CSV table of C-alpha atoms in Angstrom, one decimal:
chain,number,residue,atom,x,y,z
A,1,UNK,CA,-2.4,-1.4,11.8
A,2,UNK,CA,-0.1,0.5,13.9
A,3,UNK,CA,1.9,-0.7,17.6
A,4,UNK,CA,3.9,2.1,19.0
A,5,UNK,CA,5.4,1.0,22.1
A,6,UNK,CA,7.8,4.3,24.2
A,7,UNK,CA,9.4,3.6,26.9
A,8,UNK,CA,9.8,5.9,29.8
A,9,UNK,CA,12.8,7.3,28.7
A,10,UNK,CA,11.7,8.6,25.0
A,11,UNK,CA,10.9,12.0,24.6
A,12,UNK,CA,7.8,12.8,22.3
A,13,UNK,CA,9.6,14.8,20.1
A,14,UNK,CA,11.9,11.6,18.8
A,15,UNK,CA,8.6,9.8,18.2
A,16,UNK,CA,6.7,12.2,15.9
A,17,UNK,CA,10.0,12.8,14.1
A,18,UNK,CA,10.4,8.7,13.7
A,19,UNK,CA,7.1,9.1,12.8
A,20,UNK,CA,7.3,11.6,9.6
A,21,UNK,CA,10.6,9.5,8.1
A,22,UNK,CA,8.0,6.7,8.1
A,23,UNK,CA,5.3,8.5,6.4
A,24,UNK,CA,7.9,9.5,3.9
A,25,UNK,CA,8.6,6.1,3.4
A,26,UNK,CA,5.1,4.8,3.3
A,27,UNK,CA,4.5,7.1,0.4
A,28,UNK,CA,6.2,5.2,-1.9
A,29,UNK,CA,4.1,2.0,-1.5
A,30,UNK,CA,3.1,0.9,-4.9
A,31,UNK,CA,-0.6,-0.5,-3.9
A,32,UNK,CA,-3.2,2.6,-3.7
A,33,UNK,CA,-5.3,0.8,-0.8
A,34,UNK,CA,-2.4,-0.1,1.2
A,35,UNK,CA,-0.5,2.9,1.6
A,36,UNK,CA,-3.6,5.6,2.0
A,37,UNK,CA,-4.3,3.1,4.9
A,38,UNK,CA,-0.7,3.3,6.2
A,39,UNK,CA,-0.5,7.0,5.8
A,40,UNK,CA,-4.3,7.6,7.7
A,41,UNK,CA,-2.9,5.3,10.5
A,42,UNK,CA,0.1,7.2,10.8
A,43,UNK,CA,-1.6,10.3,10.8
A,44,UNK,CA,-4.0,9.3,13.4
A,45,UNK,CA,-0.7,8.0,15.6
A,46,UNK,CA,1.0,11.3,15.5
A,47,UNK,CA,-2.3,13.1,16.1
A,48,UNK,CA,-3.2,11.2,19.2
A,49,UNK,CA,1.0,11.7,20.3
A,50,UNK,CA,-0.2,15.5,20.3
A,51,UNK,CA,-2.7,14.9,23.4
A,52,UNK,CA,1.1,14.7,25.8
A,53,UNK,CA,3.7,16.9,26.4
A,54,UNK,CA,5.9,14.3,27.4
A,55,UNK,CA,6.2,10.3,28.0
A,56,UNK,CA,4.5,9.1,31.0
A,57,UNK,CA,6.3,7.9,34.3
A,58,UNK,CA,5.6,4.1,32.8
A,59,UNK,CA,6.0,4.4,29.5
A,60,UNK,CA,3.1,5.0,26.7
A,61,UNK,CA,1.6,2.3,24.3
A,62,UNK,CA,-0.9,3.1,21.2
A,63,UNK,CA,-2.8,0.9,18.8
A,64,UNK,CA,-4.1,2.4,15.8
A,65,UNK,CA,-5.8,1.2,12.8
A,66,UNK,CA,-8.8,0.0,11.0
A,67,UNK,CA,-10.0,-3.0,12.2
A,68,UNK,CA,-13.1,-5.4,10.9
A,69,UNK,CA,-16.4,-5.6,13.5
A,70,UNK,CA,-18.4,-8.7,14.3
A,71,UNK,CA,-21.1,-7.5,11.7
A,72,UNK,CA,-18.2,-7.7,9.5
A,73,UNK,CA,-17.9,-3.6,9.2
A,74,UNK,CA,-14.9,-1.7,8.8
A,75,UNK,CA,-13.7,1.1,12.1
A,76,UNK,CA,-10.9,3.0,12.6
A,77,UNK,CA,-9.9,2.4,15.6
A,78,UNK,CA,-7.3,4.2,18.5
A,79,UNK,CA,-5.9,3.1,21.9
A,80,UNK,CA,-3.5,4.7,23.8
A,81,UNK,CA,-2.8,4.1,27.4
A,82,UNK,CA,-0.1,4.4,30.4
A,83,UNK,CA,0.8,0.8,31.2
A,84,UNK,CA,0.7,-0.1,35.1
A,85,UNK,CA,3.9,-0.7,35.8
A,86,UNK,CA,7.3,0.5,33.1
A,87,UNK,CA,8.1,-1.2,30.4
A,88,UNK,CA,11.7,-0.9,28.9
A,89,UNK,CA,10.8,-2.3,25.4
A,90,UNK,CA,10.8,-0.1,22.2
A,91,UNK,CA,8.2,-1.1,19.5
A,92,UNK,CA,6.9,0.3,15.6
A,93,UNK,CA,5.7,-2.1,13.8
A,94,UNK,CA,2.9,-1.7,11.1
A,95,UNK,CA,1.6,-5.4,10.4
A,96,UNK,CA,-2.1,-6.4,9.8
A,97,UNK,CA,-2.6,-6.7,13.6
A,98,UNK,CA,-1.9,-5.5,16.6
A,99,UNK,CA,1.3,-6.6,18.5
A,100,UNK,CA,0.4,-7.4,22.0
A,101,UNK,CA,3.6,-9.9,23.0
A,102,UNK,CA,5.8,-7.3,24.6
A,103,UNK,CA,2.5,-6.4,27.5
A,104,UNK,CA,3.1,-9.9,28.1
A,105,UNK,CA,5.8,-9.4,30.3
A,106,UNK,CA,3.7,-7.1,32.8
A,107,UNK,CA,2.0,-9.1,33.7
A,108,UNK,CA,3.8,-12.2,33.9
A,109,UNK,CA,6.1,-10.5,36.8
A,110,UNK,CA,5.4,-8.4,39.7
A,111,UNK,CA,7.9,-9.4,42.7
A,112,UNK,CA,10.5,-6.5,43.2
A,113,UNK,CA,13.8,-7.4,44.0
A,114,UNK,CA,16.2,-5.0,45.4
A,115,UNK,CA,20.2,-4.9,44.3
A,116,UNK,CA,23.2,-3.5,46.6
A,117,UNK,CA,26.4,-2.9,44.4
A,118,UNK,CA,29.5,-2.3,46.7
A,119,UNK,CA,33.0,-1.8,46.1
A,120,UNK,CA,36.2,0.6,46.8
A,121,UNK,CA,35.0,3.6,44.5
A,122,UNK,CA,30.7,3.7,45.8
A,123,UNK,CA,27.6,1.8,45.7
A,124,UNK,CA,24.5,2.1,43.7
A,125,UNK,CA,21.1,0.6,45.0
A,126,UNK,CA,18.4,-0.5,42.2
A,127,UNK,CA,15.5,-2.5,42.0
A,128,UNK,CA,14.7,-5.1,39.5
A,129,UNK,CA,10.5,-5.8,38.6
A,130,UNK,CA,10.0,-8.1,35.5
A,131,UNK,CA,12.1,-6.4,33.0
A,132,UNK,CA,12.4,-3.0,34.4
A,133,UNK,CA,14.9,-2.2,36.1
A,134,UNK,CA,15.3,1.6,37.7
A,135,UNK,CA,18.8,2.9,40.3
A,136,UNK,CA,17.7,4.1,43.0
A,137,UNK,CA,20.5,6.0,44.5
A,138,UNK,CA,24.4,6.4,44.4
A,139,UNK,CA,26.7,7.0,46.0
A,140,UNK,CA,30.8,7.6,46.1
A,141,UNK,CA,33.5,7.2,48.5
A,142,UNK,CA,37.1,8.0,48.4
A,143,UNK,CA,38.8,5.3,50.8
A,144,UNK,CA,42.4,5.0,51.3
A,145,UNK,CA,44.5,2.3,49.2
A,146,UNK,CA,46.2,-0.6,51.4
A,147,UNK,CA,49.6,1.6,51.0
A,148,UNK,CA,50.5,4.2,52.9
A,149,UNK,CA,51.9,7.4,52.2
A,150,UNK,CA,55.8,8.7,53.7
A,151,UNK,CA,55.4,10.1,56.6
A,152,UNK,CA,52.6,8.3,58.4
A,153,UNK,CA,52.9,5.5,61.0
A,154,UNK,CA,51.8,1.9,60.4
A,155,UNK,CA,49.3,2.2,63.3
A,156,UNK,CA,47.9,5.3,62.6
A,157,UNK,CA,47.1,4.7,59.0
A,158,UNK,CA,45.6,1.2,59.5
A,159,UNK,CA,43.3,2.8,62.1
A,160,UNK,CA,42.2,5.8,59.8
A,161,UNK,CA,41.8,3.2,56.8
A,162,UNK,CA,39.6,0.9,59.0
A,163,UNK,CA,37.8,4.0,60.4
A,164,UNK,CA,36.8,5.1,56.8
A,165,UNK,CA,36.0,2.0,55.6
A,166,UNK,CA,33.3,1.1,58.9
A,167,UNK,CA,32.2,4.5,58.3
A,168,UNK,CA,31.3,3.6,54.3
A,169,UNK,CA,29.6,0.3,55.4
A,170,UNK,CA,27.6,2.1,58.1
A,171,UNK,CA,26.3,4.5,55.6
A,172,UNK,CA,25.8,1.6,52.9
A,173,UNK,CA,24.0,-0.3,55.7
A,174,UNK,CA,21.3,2.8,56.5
A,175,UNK,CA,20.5,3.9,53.1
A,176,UNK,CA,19.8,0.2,52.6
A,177,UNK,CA,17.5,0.2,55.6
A,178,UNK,CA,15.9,3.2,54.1
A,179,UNK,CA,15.7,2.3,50.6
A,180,UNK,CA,14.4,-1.5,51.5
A,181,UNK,CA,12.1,-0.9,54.8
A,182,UNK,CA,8.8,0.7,54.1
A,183,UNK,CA,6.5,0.5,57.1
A,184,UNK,CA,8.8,-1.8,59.4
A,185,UNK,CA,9.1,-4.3,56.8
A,186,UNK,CA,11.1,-5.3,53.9
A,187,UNK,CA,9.5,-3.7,50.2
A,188,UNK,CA,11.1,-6.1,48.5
A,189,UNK,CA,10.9,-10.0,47.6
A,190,UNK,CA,14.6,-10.6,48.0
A,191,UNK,CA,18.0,-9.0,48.1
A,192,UNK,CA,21.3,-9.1,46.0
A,193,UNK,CA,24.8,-8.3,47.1
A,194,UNK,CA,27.3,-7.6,44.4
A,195,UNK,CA,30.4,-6.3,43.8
A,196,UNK,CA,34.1,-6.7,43.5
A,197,UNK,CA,35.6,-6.8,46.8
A,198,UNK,CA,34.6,-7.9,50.2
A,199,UNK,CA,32.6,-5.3,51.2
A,200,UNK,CA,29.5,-7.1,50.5
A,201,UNK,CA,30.5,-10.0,52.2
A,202,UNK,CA,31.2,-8.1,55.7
A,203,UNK,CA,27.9,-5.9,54.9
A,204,UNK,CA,25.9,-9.3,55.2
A,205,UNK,CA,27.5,-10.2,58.3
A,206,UNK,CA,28.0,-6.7,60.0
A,207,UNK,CA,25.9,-5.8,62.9
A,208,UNK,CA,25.2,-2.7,61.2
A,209,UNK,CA,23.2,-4.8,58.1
A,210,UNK,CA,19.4,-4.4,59.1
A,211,UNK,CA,18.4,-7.9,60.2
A,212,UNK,CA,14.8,-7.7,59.0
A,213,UNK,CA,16.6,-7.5,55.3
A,214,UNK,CA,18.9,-10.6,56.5
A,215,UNK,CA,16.2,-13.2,55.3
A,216,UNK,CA,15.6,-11.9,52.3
A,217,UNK,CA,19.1,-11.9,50.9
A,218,UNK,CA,18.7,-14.6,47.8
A,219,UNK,CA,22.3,-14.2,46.8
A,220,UNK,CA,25.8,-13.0,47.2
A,221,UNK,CA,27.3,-12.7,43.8
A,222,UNK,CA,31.1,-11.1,42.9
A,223,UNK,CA,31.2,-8.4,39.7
A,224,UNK,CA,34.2,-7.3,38.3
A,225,UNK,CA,33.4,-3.6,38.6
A,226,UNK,CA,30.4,-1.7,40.2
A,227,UNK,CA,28.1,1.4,39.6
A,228,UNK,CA,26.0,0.5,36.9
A,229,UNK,CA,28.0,-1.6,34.7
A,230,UNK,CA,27.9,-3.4,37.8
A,231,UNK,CA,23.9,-3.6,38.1
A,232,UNK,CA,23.5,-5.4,34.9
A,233,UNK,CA,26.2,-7.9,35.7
A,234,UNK,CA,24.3,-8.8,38.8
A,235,UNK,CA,21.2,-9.0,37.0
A,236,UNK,CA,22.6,-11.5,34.8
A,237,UNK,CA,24.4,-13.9,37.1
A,238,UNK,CA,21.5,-13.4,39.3
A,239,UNK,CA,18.9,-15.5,37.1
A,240,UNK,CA,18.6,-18.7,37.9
A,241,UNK,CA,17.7,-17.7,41.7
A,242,UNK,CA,15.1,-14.8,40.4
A,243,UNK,CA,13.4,-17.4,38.8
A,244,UNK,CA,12.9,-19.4,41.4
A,245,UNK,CA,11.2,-17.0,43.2
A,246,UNK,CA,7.4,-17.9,41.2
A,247,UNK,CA,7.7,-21.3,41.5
A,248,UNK,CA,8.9,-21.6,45.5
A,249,UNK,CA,6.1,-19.4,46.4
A,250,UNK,CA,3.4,-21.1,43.7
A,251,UNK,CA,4.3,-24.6,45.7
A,252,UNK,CA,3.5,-22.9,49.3
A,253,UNK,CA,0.0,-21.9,48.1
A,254,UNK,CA,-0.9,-25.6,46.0
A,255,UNK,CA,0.9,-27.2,49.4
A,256,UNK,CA,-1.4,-25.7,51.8
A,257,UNK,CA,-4.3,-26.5,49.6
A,258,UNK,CA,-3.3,-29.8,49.2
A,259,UNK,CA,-2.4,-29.8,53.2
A,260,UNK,CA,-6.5,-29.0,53.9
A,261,UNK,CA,-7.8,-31.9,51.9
A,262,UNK,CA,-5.1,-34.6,53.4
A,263,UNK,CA,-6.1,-33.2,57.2
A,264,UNK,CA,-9.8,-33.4,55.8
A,265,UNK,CA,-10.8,-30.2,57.3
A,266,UNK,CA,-13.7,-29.4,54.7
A,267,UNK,CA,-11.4,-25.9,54.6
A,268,UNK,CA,-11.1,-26.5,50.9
A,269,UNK,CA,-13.0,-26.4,47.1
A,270,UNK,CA,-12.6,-27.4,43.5
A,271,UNK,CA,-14.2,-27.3,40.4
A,272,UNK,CA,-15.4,-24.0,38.3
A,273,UNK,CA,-19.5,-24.6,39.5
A,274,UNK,CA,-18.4,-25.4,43.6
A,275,UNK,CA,-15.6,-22.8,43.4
A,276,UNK,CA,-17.3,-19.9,41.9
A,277,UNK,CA,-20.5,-20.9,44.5
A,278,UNK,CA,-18.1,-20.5,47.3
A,279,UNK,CA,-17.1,-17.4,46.0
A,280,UNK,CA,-20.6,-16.1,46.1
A,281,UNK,CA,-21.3,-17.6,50.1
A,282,UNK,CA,-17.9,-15.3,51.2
A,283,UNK,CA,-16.2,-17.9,52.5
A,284,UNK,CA,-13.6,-18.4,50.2
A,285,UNK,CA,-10.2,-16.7,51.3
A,286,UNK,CA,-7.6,-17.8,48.5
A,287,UNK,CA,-9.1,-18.6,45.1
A,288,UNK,CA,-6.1,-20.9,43.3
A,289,UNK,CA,-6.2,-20.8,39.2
A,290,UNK,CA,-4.3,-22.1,36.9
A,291,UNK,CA,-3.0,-19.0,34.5
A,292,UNK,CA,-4.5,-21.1,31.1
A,293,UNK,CA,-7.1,-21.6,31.9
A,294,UNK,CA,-9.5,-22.4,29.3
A,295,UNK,CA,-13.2,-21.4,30.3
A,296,UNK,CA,-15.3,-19.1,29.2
A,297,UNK,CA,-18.5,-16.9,30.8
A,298,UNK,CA,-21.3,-16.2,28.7
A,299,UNK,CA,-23.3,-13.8,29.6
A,300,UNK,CA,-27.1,-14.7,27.6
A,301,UNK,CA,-30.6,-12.6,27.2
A,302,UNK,CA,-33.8,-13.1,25.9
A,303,UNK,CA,-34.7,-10.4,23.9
A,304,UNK,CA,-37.9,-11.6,24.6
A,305,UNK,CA,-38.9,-11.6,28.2
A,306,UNK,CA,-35.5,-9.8,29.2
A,307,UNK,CA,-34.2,-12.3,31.0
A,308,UNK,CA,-30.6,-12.7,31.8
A,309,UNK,CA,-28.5,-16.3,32.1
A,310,UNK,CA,-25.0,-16.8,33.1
A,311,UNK,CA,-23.4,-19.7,31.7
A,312,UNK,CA,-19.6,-21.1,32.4
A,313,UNK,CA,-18.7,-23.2,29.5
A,314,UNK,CA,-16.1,-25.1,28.5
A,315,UNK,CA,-14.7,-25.3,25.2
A,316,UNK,CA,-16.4,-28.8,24.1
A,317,UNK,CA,-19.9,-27.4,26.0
A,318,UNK,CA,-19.6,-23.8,23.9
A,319,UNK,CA,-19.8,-26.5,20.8
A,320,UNK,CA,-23.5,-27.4,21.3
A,321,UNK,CA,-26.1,-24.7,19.7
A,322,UNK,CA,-28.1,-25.5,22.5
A,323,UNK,CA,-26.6,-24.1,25.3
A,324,UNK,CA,-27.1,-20.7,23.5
A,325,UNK,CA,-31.2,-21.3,23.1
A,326,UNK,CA,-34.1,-21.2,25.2
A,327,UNK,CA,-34.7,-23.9,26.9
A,328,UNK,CA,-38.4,-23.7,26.9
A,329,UNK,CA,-39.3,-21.3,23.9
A,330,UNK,CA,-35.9,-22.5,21.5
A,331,UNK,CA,-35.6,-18.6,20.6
A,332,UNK,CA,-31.9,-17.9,20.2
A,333,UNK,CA,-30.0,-16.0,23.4
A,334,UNK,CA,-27.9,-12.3,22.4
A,335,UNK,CA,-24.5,-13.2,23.9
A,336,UNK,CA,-21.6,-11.9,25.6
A,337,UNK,CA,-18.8,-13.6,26.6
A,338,UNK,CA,-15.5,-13.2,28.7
A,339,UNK,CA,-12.7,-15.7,29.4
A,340,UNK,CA,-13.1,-16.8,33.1
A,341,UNK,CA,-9.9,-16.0,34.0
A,342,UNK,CA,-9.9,-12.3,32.9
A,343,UNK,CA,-13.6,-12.1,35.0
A,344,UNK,CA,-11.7,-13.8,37.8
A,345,UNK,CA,-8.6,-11.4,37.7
A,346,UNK,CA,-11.2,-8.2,37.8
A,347,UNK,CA,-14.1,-9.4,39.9
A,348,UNK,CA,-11.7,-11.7,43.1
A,349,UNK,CA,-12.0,-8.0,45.3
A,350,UNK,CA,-15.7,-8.3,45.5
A,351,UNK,CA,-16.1,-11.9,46.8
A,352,UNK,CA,-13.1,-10.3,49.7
A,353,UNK,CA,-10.9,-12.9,48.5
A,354,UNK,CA,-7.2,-13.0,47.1
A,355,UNK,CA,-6.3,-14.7,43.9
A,356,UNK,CA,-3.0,-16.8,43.0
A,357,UNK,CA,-2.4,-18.0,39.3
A,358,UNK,CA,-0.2,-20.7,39.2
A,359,UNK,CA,1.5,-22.5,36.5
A,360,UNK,CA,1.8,-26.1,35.5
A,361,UNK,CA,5.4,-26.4,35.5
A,362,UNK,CA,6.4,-27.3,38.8
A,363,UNK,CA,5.4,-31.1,39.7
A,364,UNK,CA,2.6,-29.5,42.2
A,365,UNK,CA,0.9,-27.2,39.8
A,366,UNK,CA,0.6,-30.4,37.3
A,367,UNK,CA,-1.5,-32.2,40.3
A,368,UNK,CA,-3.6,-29.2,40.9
A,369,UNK,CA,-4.8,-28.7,36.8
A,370,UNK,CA,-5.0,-32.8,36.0
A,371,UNK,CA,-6.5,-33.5,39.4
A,372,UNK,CA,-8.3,-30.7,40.3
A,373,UNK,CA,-9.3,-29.0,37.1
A,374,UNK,CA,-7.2,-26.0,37.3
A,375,UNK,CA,-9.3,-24.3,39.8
A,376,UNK,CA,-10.0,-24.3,43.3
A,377,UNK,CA,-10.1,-22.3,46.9
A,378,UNK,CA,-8.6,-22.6,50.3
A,379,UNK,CA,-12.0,-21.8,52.6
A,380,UNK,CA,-12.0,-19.4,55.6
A,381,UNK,CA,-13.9,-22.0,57.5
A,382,UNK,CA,-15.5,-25.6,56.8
A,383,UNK,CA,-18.6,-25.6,54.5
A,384,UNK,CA,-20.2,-28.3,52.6
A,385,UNK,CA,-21.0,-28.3,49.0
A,386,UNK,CA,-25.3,-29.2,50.6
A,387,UNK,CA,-25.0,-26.2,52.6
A,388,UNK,CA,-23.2,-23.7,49.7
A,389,UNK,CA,-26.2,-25.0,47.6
A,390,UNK,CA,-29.1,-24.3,50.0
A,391,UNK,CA,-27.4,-20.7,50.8
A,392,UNK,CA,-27.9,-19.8,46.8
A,393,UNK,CA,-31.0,-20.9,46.5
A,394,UNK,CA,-32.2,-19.0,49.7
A,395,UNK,CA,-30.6,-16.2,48.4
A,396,UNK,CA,-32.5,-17.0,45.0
A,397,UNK,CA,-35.8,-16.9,46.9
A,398,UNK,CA,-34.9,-13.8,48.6
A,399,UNK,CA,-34.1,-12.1,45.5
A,400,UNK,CA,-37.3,-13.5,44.0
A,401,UNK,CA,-39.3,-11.3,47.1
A,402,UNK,CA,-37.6,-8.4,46.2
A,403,UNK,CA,-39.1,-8.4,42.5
A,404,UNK,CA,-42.5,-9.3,43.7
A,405,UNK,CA,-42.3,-6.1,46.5
């Protein structure tokens, strides 16, 4: 089995010729089996690479190999897709499965944060999202040193040099407006300041600097040079604040679910059954989930009558053979099933709700999966579980009319 993970900046032609020193080298595999299976899977990898004329804006990932059906049947099998959002990671590995870990990271962050790097020579703006990071724009300025040259008076020079220099902080200050601003307000989770002088200390505090950016400046770091070099330095000493970001944000939505059930306002749900319930009477606005976890859906027919059962099940439920029988006739159900979680992460839009996964790191998101079972909603208005109960089986009954018309 083949993973092939480009990033944006590969060009195809690299790939397919990485590609034929590695059939080379499969060809000398001693075992007959292994390396015609190596060789088709390359083949089919450098096949499928044909279908683009370049590397897409986010990078391209492709799976191919022969993998082993539920009825225990061999199929040869090939994925290739654009992921959502770039990924800088570079990836060949031919293994007996697939290699999945580096997608991980896209979807574990999605705040952007934006970067100003400042200093005698320019300034570069950039952006920062999980592990990509991309330069927006950059700029370079040519301001006079602290010395002057013969010939010029004292006053004279100090105003030019001060003129220049407001001048450069004006400009850094409007093309960080434009850059950071989209639609009267900030594009960006927070802000970063770097470089090696004081101009990014005076940018923060200038009447010039944008004040609807002023709140989201996280952090004010010094780099001993700028441009890009400059970038990844204040990426680095940048960390420990970037990762705060997820877990300050995860406590203000477990806060203000644990603020509706201490006021008592009825505003609030738990538990997969009274959860998902609310889901399906509209009222929930915020559906709160903890990222692991670990229930299932199973989607059940009767082959029989043609009738269709959902089921949530937990682990230690999917373990009795009965839940996956008739109740009445014992014939065994066909089944489907989906983690709860991915169903959740696809479905949320169509109950007009938005979803939050939270971790159980912080001391708040350890309450909300011990106490509260890892799943729960914030309400857009006060409802009991009686009258979420009677609204589905009204619903029920009206759905039962419709198949008798």
């Amino acid at each position: 089995m083949i993973s092939l993970i480009v990033p944006p900046d590969k060009q195809i032609s690299q790939i397919q010729k990485m590609l034929s020193e590695e059939y080379g080298t499969a060809s000398n595999i001693k075992s007959r089996v292994n390396r015609l299976s190596v060789l088709d899977a390359i083949t089919s990898t450098q096949q499928r690479l044909k279908l683009y004329s370049k590397v897409p804006t986010n990078g391209l990932v492709i799976y191919c190999g022969t993998v082993v059906t539920a009825d225990n049947k061999t199929k040869k099998k090939t994925i290739d897709f654009e992921p959502f959002r770039p990924i800088n990671t570079s990836l060949y590995l031919c293994d007996n499965k697939f290699h999945t870990e580096p997608l991980n990271e896209l979807l574990e962050a999605n705040d952007k944060f934006g970067f100003v790097v400042m200093d005698g020579n320019g300034a570069l703006w950039g952006t920062l999202c999980g592990n990509a990071r991309e330069v927006l724009h950059t700029v370079s300025v040519d301001l006079p040193k602290k010395h002057r040259r013969g010939g010029q008076s004292a006053a004279r020079f100090s105003r030019l040099r001060t003129e220049k220099r407001h001048n450069y902080l004006r400009k850094v200050a409007e093309l960080t407006t434009q850059f950071f601003i989209s639609n009267d307000r900030p594009n960006v989770t927070g802000l970063i300041l770097a470089g090696s002088a004081d101009f990014k200390t005076e940018l923060s505090q200038s009447d010039l600097f944008d004040q609807r950016l002023a709140p989201k400046i996280m952090k004010i770091v010094d780099v001993p040079y700028g441009g890009e070099s400059g970038f990844n330095a204040a990426i680095e000493m940048s960390q420990d604040c970037l990762a705060n970001v997820k877990f300050i944000h995860e406590k203000k939505v477990i806060d203000e679910f644990f603020e509706q059930i201490s006021k008592d306002t009825g505003k609030y749900t738990f538990g997969v059954t009274e959860t998902l319930n609310a889901m399906e009477m509209g009222s929930v606005e915020t559906l709160v989930v903890w990222e692991n976890l670990d229930v299932t859906r199973y989607t059940m027919r009767n082959i029989a009558t043609g009738e269709v059962i959902e089921k949530i099940l937990t682990p230690e439920q999917a373990k009795d053979p009965k839940q996956f029988h008739d109740e009445e006739t014992g014939v065994q159900l066909e089944v489907e099933e989906e983690p709860l979680l991915d169903w959740l992460a696809i479905n949320y839009k169509r109950f007009g709700c938005k979803i939050e996964f939270i971790t159980d790191k912080s001391q708040e998101g350890s309450q909300f999966v011990k106490g509260f079972g890892g799943i729960g909603g914030i309400l857009r208005y006060r409802v009991d579980m009686d009258t979420i109960q009677t609204y589905l089986e009204v619903d029920d009954e009206w759905d039962d009319l419709d198949d008798f018309i």
